[in-house]
mmCIF file with all atom_site columns, C-alpha atoms in Angstrom:
data_model
loop_
_atom_site.group_PDB
_atom_site.id
_atom_site.type_symbol
_atom_site.label_atom_id
_atom_site.label_alt_id
_atom_site.label_comp_id
_atom_site.label_asym_id
_atom_site.label_entity_id
_atom_site.label_seq_id
_atom_site.pdbx_PDB_ins_code
_atom_site.Cartn_x
_atom_site.Cartn_y
_atom_site.Cartn_z
_atom_site.occupancy
_atom_site.B_iso_or_equiv
_atom_site.pdbx_formal_charge
_atom_site.auth_seq_id
_atom_site.auth_comp_id
_atom_site.auth_asym_id
_atom_site.auth_atom_id
_atom_site.pdbx_PDB_model_num
ATOM 1  C CA . UNK A 1 1  ? -204.803 -37.534 -93.152 1.00 66.00 ? 1  UNK A CA 1
ATOM 2  C CA . UNK A 1 2  ? -200.936 -37.521 -94.688 1.00 74.00 ? 2  UNK A CA 1
ATOM 3  C CA . UNK A 1 3  ? -199.994 -34.536 -93.123 1.00 74.00 ? 3  UNK A CA 1
ATOM 4  C CA . UNK A 1 4  ? -201.271 -35.638 -89.142 1.00 78.00 ? 4  UNK A CA 1
ATOM 5  C CA . UNK A 1 5  ? -199.362 -38.580 -89.888 1.00 77.00 ? 5  UNK A CA 1
ATOM 6  C CA . UNK A 1 6  ? -196.177 -36.580 -90.502 1.00 90.00 ? 6  UNK A CA 1
ATOM 7  C CA . UNK A 1 7  ? -196.323 -34.384 -88.133 1.00 91.00 ? 7  UNK A CA 1
ATOM 8  C CA . UNK A 1 8  ? -196.962 -37.376 -85.583 1.00 92.00 ? 8  UNK A CA 1
ATOM 9  C CA . UNK A 1 9  ? -193.788 -38.095 -86.694 1.00 94.00 ? 9  UNK A CA 1
ATOM 10 C CA . UNK A 1 10 ? -191.582 -34.965 -86.453 1.00 94.00 ? 10 UNK A CA 1
ATOM 11 C CA . UNK A 1 11 ? -193.114 -34.899 -82.849 1.00 93.00 ? 11 UNK A CA 1
ATOM 12 C CA . UNK A 1 12 ? -191.859 -38.264 -82.070 1.00 95.00 ? 12 UNK A CA 1
ATOM 13 C CA . UNK A 1 13 ? -188.806 -37.142 -83.275 1.00 95.00 ? 13 UNK A CA 1
ATOM 14 C CA . UNK A 1 14 ? -188.515 -34.510 -81.388 1.00 95.00 ? 14 UNK A CA 1
ATOM 15 C CA . UNK A 1 15 ? -189.623 -36.557 -77.968 1.00 94.00 ? 15 UNK A CA 1
ATOM 16 C CA . UNK A 1 16 ? -186.959 -39.679 -78.619 1.00 95.00 ? 16 UNK A CA 1
ATOM 17 C CA . UNK A 1 17 ? -184.359 -36.344 -78.833 1.00 94.00 ? 17 UNK A CA 1
ATOM 18 C CA . UNK A 1 18 ? -185.327 -35.308 -75.831 1.00 93.00 ? 18 UNK A CA 1
ATOM 19 C CA . UNK A 1 19 ? -185.240 -38.395 -73.856 1.00 94.00 ? 19 UNK A CA 1
ATOM 20 C CA . UNK A 1 20 ? -182.031 -39.712 -75.475 1.00 94.00 ? 20 UNK A CA 1
ATOM 21 C CA . UNK A 1 21 ? -180.176 -36.269 -74.508 1.00 90.00 ? 21 UNK A CA 1
ATOM 22 C CA . UNK A 1 22 ? -181.808 -37.149 -71.177 1.00 90.00 ? 22 UNK A CA 1
ATOM 23 C CA . UNK A 1 23 ? -181.060 -40.147 -70.252 1.00 91.00 ? 23 UNK A CA 1
ATOM 24 C CA . UNK A 1 24 ? -178.243 -41.814 -72.573 1.00 88.00 ? 24 UNK A CA 1
ATOM 25 C CA . UNK A 1 25 ? -176.433 -38.574 -73.341 1.00 86.00 ? 25 UNK A CA 1
ATOM 26 C CA . UNK A 1 26 ? -176.215 -39.148 -76.957 1.00 89.00 ? 26 UNK A CA 1
ATOM 27 C CA . UNK A 1 27 ? -176.302 -35.613 -78.027 1.00 88.00 ? 27 UNK A CA 1
ATOM 28 C CA . UNK A 1 28 ? -175.141 -36.560 -81.402 1.00 89.00 ? 28 UNK A CA 1
ATOM 29 C CA . UNK A 1 29 ? -178.354 -38.433 -82.337 1.00 93.00 ? 29 UNK A CA 1
ATOM 30 C CA . UNK A 1 30 ? -180.428 -36.290 -80.577 1.00 92.00 ? 30 UNK A CA 1
ATOM 31 C CA . UNK A 1 31 ? -179.254 -33.664 -82.809 1.00 91.00 ? 31 UNK A CA 1
ATOM 32 C CA . UNK A 1 32 ? -179.495 -35.507 -85.542 1.00 93.00 ? 32 UNK A CA 1
ATOM 33 C CA . UNK A 1 33 ? -183.538 -36.514 -84.451 1.00 95.00 ? 33 UNK A CA 1
ATOM 34 C CA . UNK A 1 34 ? -184.358 -33.170 -83.653 1.00 93.00 ? 34 UNK A CA 1
ATOM 35 C CA . UNK A 1 35 ? -182.601 -31.632 -87.223 1.00 94.00 ? 35 UNK A CA 1
ATOM 36 C CA . UNK A 1 36 ? -185.375 -34.060 -89.002 1.00 95.00 ? 36 UNK A CA 1
ATOM 37 C CA . UNK A 1 37 ? -187.877 -33.254 -86.794 1.00 95.00 ? 37 UNK A CA 1
ATOM 38 C CA . UNK A 1 38 ? -187.507 -29.756 -88.306 1.00 94.00 ? 38 UNK A CA 1
ATOM 39 C CA . UNK A 1 39 ? -187.095 -30.451 -91.624 1.00 94.00 ? 39 UNK A CA 1
ATOM 40 C CA . UNK A 1 40 ? -190.981 -32.273 -91.738 1.00 95.00 ? 40 UNK A CA 1
ATOM 41 C CA . UNK A 1 41 ? -192.444 -29.782 -89.519 1.00 95.00 ? 41 UNK A CA 1
ATOM 42 C CA . UNK A 1 42 ? -191.087 -27.127 -91.837 1.00 95.00 ? 42 UNK A CA 1
ATOM 43 C CA . UNK A 1 43 ? -191.498 -28.882 -94.887 1.00 94.00 ? 43 UNK A CA 1
ATOM 44 C CA . UNK A 1 44 ? -195.114 -29.691 -94.059 1.00 94.00 ? 44 UNK A CA 1
ATOM 45 C CA . UNK A 1 45 ? -195.208 -25.620 -92.868 1.00 93.00 ? 45 UNK A CA 1
ATOM 46 C CA . UNK A 1 46 ? -196.216 -26.415 -89.160 1.00 93.00 ? 46 UNK A CA 1
ATOM 47 C CA . UNK A 1 47 ? -195.912 -23.870 -86.803 1.00 93.00 ? 47 UNK A CA 1
ATOM 48 C CA . UNK A 1 48 ? -194.674 -26.580 -84.106 1.00 94.00 ? 48 UNK A CA 1
ATOM 49 C CA . UNK A 1 49 ? -191.152 -26.013 -86.268 1.00 94.00 ? 49 UNK A CA 1
ATOM 50 C CA . UNK A 1 50 ? -190.267 -23.102 -84.114 1.00 94.00 ? 50 UNK A CA 1
ATOM 51 C CA . UNK A 1 51 ? -190.863 -25.798 -80.748 1.00 94.00 ? 51 UNK A CA 1
ATOM 52 C CA . UNK A 1 52 ? -188.438 -27.816 -82.011 1.00 94.00 ? 52 UNK A CA 1
ATOM 53 C CA . UNK A 1 53 ? -186.023 -25.583 -83.481 1.00 93.00 ? 53 UNK A CA 1
ATOM 54 C CA . UNK A 1 54 ? -185.901 -24.445 -79.535 1.00 92.00 ? 54 UNK A CA 1
ATOM 55 C CA . UNK A 1 55 ? -185.168 -27.928 -77.831 1.00 92.00 ? 55 UNK A CA 1
ATOM 56 C CA . UNK A 1 56 ? -182.457 -28.183 -80.460 1.00 90.00 ? 56 UNK A CA 1
ATOM 57 C CA . UNK A 1 57 ? -180.956 -24.671 -79.023 1.00 88.00 ? 57 UNK A CA 1
ATOM 58 C CA . UNK A 1 58 ? -181.906 -25.752 -76.144 1.00 87.00 ? 58 UNK A CA 1
ATOM 59 C CA . UNK A 1 59 ? -179.867 -28.827 -75.832 1.00 87.00 ? 59 UNK A CA 1
ATOM 60 C CA . UNK A 1 60 ? -176.811 -26.993 -77.737 1.00 83.00 ? 60 UNK A CA 1
ATOM 61 C CA . UNK A 1 61 ? -176.708 -24.254 -74.893 1.00 81.00 ? 61 UNK A CA 1
ATOM 62 C CA . UNK A 1 62 ? -177.145 -26.608 -72.395 1.00 84.00 ? 62 UNK A CA 1
ATOM 63 C CA . UNK A 1 63 ? -173.827 -28.391 -73.694 1.00 81.00 ? 63 UNK A CA 1
ATOM 64 C CA . UNK A 1 64 ? -171.700 -25.481 -74.122 1.00 76.00 ? 64 UNK A CA 1
ATOM 65 C CA . UNK A 1 65 ? -172.724 -24.740 -70.813 1.00 77.00 ? 65 UNK A CA 1
ATOM 66 C CA . UNK A 1 66 ? -171.318 -28.375 -69.581 1.00 79.00 ? 66 UNK A CA 1
ATOM 67 C CA . UNK A 1 67 ? -168.285 -27.478 -71.749 1.00 75.00 ? 67 UNK A CA 1
ATOM 68 C CA . UNK A 1 68 ? -164.672 -27.835 -69.637 1.00 76.00 ? 68 UNK A CA 1
ATOM 69 C CA . UNK A 1 69 ? -163.996 -24.913 -71.884 1.00 72.00 ? 69 UNK A CA 1
ATOM 70 C CA . UNK A 1 70 ? -166.635 -22.690 -71.356 1.00 71.00 ? 70 UNK A CA 1
ATOM 71 C CA . UNK A 1 71 ? -166.014 -20.450 -68.908 1.00 74.00 ? 71 UNK A CA 1
ATOM 72 C CA . UNK A 1 72 ? -162.495 -20.253 -71.073 1.00 70.00 ? 72 UNK A CA 1
ATOM 73 C CA . UNK A 1 73 ? -164.371 -19.344 -74.052 1.00 66.00 ? 73 UNK A CA 1
ATOM 74 C CA . UNK A 1 74 ? -166.819 -16.812 -72.094 1.00 69.00 ? 74 UNK A CA 1
ATOM 75 C CA . UNK A 1 75 ? -163.671 -15.094 -70.945 1.00 69.00 ? 75 UNK A CA 1
ATOM 76 C CA . UNK A 1 76 ? -162.285 -15.186 -74.103 1.00 69.00 ? 76 UNK A CA 1
ATOM 77 C CA . UNK A 1 77 ? -165.253 -13.755 -75.828 1.00 65.00 ? 77 UNK A CA 1
ATOM 78 C CA . UNK A 1 78 ? -165.491 -10.367 -73.181 1.00 71.00 ? 78 UNK A CA 1
ATOM 79 C CA . UNK A 1 79 ? -161.488 -9.747  -73.857 1.00 71.00 ? 79 UNK A CA 1
ATOM 80 C CA . UNK A 1 80 ? -160.135 -7.536  -77.222 1.00 66.00 ? 80 UNK A CA 1
ATOM 81 C CA . UNK A 1 81 ? -158.427 -10.664 -78.493 1.00 65.00 ? 81 UNK A CA 1
ATOM 82 C CA . UNK A 1 82 ? -160.546 -13.097 -80.122 1.00 59.00 ? 82 UNK A CA 1
ATOM 83 C CA . UNK A 1 83 ? -157.882 -15.696 -80.744 1.00 70.00 ? 83 UNK A CA 1
ATOM 84 C CA . UNK A 1 84 ? -158.275 -17.592 -77.596 1.00 62.00 ? 84 UNK A CA 1
ATOM 85 C CA . UNK A 1 85 ? -162.094 -18.160 -79.007 1.00 55.00 ? 85 UNK A CA 1
ATOM 86 C CA . UNK A 1 86 ? -161.380 -19.133 -82.106 1.00 62.00 ? 86 UNK A CA 1
ATOM 87 C CA . UNK A 1 87 ? -158.695 -21.484 -81.168 1.00 67.00 ? 87 UNK A CA 1
ATOM 88 C CA . UNK A 1 88 ? -161.630 -23.213 -78.268 1.00 61.00 ? 88 UNK A CA 1
ATOM 89 C CA . UNK A 1 89 ? -164.638 -23.244 -80.793 1.00 54.00 ? 89 UNK A CA 1
ATOM 90 C CA . UNK A 1 90 ? -162.658 -25.364 -83.209 1.00 58.00 ? 90 UNK A CA 1
ATOM 91 C CA . UNK A 1 91 ? -161.858 -27.835 -81.359 1.00 58.00 ? 91 UNK A CA 1
#
């Protein structure tokens, strides 16, 4: 029973993260909720941890795509000189 409650809490955190990211554009809070969800799911050995990790990866990927430097970063990775990519990444 306790594990079901704990898993329910983790799923709720993941759902809240999705809503917060979509409607409030508060990515920092959404990432924090997803990280907590993943931690709980991993601790109880739930296979749902992989799904929560997938949500986190998708959220971060979307943020990278929407970044004003995304195209510049992509081009710099394709070039031989990785200095620009490192500079963008460190910003």
